[in-house]
């Protein structure tokens, strides 16, 4: 049974939070350590960018893995750069089973491209493939990449003789494809500053860049399912953001919160008392606290 779409999602409702772990006390870095070690696709809802930046750094440090941050939709000087980060974020959220990302609560209802448009509109290039370089150029143009003399930033591509360079928004480094005729000889990462080729790859993917004329008929909710662990500041925060949303959106979030594993950071004690609540006393020994509750954590977030 799921919460009614006409009622706020109750922070203490057993049926709404069957798979919810509650963190109370001095959560601090314990949350970062916990998220870094759950080994699941995880979406963390954040309220302000300063705390999100700190959380991202800590999760990356404890888990030795990349953590993505989705910039809020605001009038900002670096809006084009923000848009590239959003493009990479959505693609990885849709396709990477171990993805960890931070998403602003303020953007829960903001229109986004359909999930299938992000995850399926992909051109995969493999070493040894036969493909016309012009087809790659056309694909890059269609997906919103900008032609440049040299590729130094995300969303750019360059063509020089038998070489095509491009920088996908979901990639940490740009990619270089070298041809012999119409056959791909090599695929490598390269350094955008020195332009020197680096790690060899077996394949790469050309993913789309978000554009204003996209069919933005979805929201972040459409990218989430029961495989995603949702970390949030409490049901009250989600309720406030959804106050002006339509019934379909509220119903979707009610279903999601009724089935997806979650970590609640509001500070309230869970409906099952100590059974679903971990009290973080300090940040001194994160590993010991995690190991002490490891069985409980994975049972709840299974």
C-alpha positions in Angstrom: 0.0 0.0 0.0 1.3 3.4 -0.9 0.7 6.9 0.6 -2.2 8.8 -0.9 -1.2 11.3 -3.5 -3.4 13.9 -1.8 -1.6 13.6 1.6 1.9 14.6 2.5 4.4 11.7 2.6 4.5 10.8 6.3 8.0 10.6 7.7 6.9 7.9 10.1 4.7 5.9 7.8 5.7 2.2 7.8 4.3 1.4 4.4 6.0 4.5 2.9 9.4 3.7 4.2 9.8 -0.1 4.4 13.3 0.1 3.0 14.4 3.3 4.7 17.4 3.7 6.9 17.3 6.6 9.3 20.5 8.4 10.4 20.4 10.5 13.5 22.9 12.3 15.7 26.1 13.8 14.3 25.8 12.3 10.9 28.5 14.3 9.2 31.1 12.3 7.3 29.4 9.0 8.2 26.8 9.6 5.5 29.6 10.1 3.0 31.3 6.9 4.1 28.0 5.0 4.0 27.1 6.1 0.5 30.6 5.4 -0.7 30.4 1.7 0.5 26.9 0.7 -0.4 27.9 -0.3 -3.9 24.6 0.6 -5.4 23.3 3.2 -7.8 22.7 6.2 -5.5 21.0 9.6 -5.9 21.6 12.1 -3.1 19.2 15.0 -2.9 20.9 18.2 -1.7 19.6 21.6 -0.6 22.6 23.9 -1.1 25.7 23.6 -3.3 28.3 24.2 -0.6 27.2 21.2 1.4 26.9 19.2 -1.9 30.5 20.0 -2.9 31.7 18.9 0.5 29.7 15.7 0.3 30.9 15.0 -3.2 34.5 15.3 -2.1 34.1 13.1 0.9 32.2 10.3 -1.0 34.9 10.4 -3.7 37.6 10.2 -1.1 36.1 7.3 0.9 35.0 5.3 -2.1 37.9 6.2 -4.5 35.3 6.8 -7.2 33.9 9.6 -9.3 30.8 11.4 -7.9 28.7 13.6 -10.2 26.9 16.8 -9.2 23.8 18.1 -11.2 23.9 21.9 -11.1 20.6 23.6 -10.1 18.7 25.4 -12.8 19.5 29.0 -12.1 20.7 32.0 -14.1 24.4 31.5 -13.8 27.5 32.7 -15.7 28.6 29.2 -16.6 25.3 27.9 -17.8 26.8 26.2 -20.9 29.2 24.3 -18.7 26.4 23.5 -16.3 24.4 22.1 -19.2 27.3 19.8 -20.2 27.5 18.5 -16.6 23.7 17.9 -16.6 24.0 15.9 -19.8 26.7 13.6 -18.5 24.9 13.2 -15.2 21.7 12.0 -16.8 23.4 9.6 -19.1 25.4 8.0 -16.3 22.3 7.9 -14.1 20.4 6.0 -16.8 23.2 3.6 -17.7 25.7 3.1 -14.9 24.6 0.6 -12.2 27.1 1.9 -9.7 26.6 5.6 -10.4 26.6 8.1 -7.4 25.2 11.5 -8.1 24.0 14.6 -6.2 20.8 16.3 -7.4 19.3 19.5 -6.1 15.9 19.3 -4.3 14.9 22.5 -6.0 15.0 20.8 -9.4 12.8 17.8 -8.6 10.0 19.0 -10.9 12.1 20.7 -13.5 11.5 19.4 -17.1 14.2 17.1 -18.4 14.6 15.0 -21.7 13.0 11.6 -21.7 15.3 8.9 -20.3 15.3 6.9 -23.5 16.4 9.9 -25.5 19.4 10.2 -23.2 20.3 6.5 -22.9 19.5 5.2 -26.4 20.6 8.1 -28.6 24.2 6.9 -28.5 26.8 6.1 -31.2 29.3 3.4 -30.1 32.7 3.4 -31.8 34.9 0.4 -31.6 38.5 -0.2 -32.7 38.4 -2.1 -36.0 34.9 -0.8 -37.0 34.4 0.4 -40.5 32.7 3.8 -40.5 32.9 7.0 -42.6 34.5 9.8 -40.6 31.8 12.1 -42.1 29.2 10.0 -40.3 30.9 10.7 -37.0 31.1 14.4 -37.8 27.3 14.4 -38.7 26.5 12.5 -35.5 28.5 15.0 -33.4 26.8 17.9 -35.0 23.3 16.4 -34.5 24.0 15.7 -30.8 25.0 19.3 -30.1 28.8 19.2 -30.1 30.6 22.4 -31.2 33.3 22.3 -33.9 36.6 23.8 -32.6 40.2 23.9 -33.9 41.4 21.9 -30.8 39.3 20.1 -28.2 39.9 21.5 -24.8 36.5 21.5 -23.2 33.4 19.3 -22.9 31.0 19.4 -25.8 33.7 20.2 -28.4 34.9 18.2 -31.4 37.7 18.7 -33.9 38.7 17.0 -37.2 42.2 16.9 -38.4 43.1 14.6 -41.4 42.6 11.0 -40.2 41.8 12.0 -36.6 38.6 13.0 -34.9 38.7 14.4 -31.4 35.6 14.9 -29.2 34.8 15.4 -25.5 31.6 13.6 -24.4 29.8 15.2 -21.4 29.8 11.9 -19.5 33.6 11.4 -19.9 36.4 12.6 -17.6 38.7 13.1 -20.6 38.3 13.8 -24.3 38.5 10.9 -26.9 40.7 10.6 -30.0 39.7 8.3 -32.9 42.4 7.6 -35.5 41.4 6.2 -38.9 43.1 4.3 -41.7 40.8 5.0 -44.6 37.3 4.2 -43.2 38.5 1.8 -40.5 39.1 2.9 -36.9 42.7 2.2 -36.1 42.7 3.3 -32.4 40.6 4.9 -29.8 42.4 6.8 -26.9 41.9 9.3 -24.2 44.1 12.4 -24.5 45.2 15.3 -22.4 43.2 18.4 -23.4 46.1 20.7 -22.4 49.1 18.9 -24.0 46.9 17.2 -26.7 49.0 14.1 -26.1 47.3 10.7 -26.5 47.1 8.6 -23.3 45.1 5.5 -22.4 44.1 3.1 -25.1 40.4 2.2 -25.2 38.5 -0.6 -26.9 35.5 1.6 -27.6 33.9 4.9 -26.8 30.4 6.4 -26.9 29.1 9.7 -28.4 26.3 10.8 -26.1 23.9 13.7 -26.5 24.2 17.2 -25.1 21.0 18.7 -23.6 19.5 21.3 -25.9 16.7 23.8 -25.3 14.7 22.4 -28.2 14.7 18.9 -26.7 11.4 17.2 -25.8 11.7 18.0 -22.1 8.6 16.1 -21.0 10.1 14.2 -18.1 11.5 14.9 -14.6 14.3 13.3 -12.5 11.6 10.9 -11.1 11.4 9.2 -14.5 15.1 8.3 -14.2 14.6 6.5 -10.9 13.4 3.0 -10.0 13.8 0.5 -7.2 17.4 -0.1 -8.2 18.3 3.4 -7.0 19.1 4.2 -3.4 17.6 7.6 -2.6 19.4 9.7 0.0 17.3 12.7 1.1 16.9 15.3 3.8 13.4 14.1 4.8 9.9 13.8 3.5 9.0 17.3 4.6 11.6 18.7 2.2 10.3 16.6 -0.7 6.7 17.6 0.2 7.6 21.3 0.1 9.2 21.0 -3.3 6.2 19.0 -4.7 3.6 21.4 -3.2 2.7 23.0 -6.6 3.3 19.8 -8.6 0.5 18.0 -10.5 -1.1 14.8 -9.1 0.8 12.6 -11.5 4.1 13.8 -10.2 3.0 13.5 -6.6 1.7 10.0 -7.3 5.0 9.0 -8.9 7.0 10.2 -5.9 4.7 8.4 -3.5 5.2 5.2 -5.4 8.9 5.7 -5.5 9.2 6.4 -1.8 7.0 3.4 -1.2 9.4 1.0 -2.8 12.9 2.3 -3.4 15.6 1.9 -0.7 16.3 5.1 1.1 18.5 6.9 3.6 16.7 9.6 5.6 18.9 12.4 6.9 16.1 14.4 8.6 17.2 13.3 12.1 13.9 11.6 13.0 13.9 8.1 14.5 12.5 5.4 12.1 9.0 3.8 12.5 10.6 0.6 13.8 12.7 2.5 16.4 16.2 1.3 16.8 15.8 -1.4 14.2 16.0 1.0 11.3 17.9 3.9 12.9 21.6 4.4 13.3 22.9 7.1 15.6 26.2 8.6 14.5 27.9 9.6 17.7 31.0 11.1 16.1 33.1 11.0 12.9 36.1 9.6 14.7 35.8 6.0 13.6 33.6 5.8 10.5 34.7 2.3 9.5 34.0 0.8 12.9 30.5 2.4 13.0 29.8 1.2 9.4 31.0 -2.4 10.2 29.0 -2.5 13.4 25.8 -1.8 11.4 26.8 -3.4 8.1 24.3 -6.3 8.2 21.5 -4.0 9.3 22.4 -1.5 6.5 22.4 -4.0 3.7 19.3 -5.8 4.9 17.3 -2.5 4.8 18.8 -1.3 1.5 18.6 -4.6 -0.2 
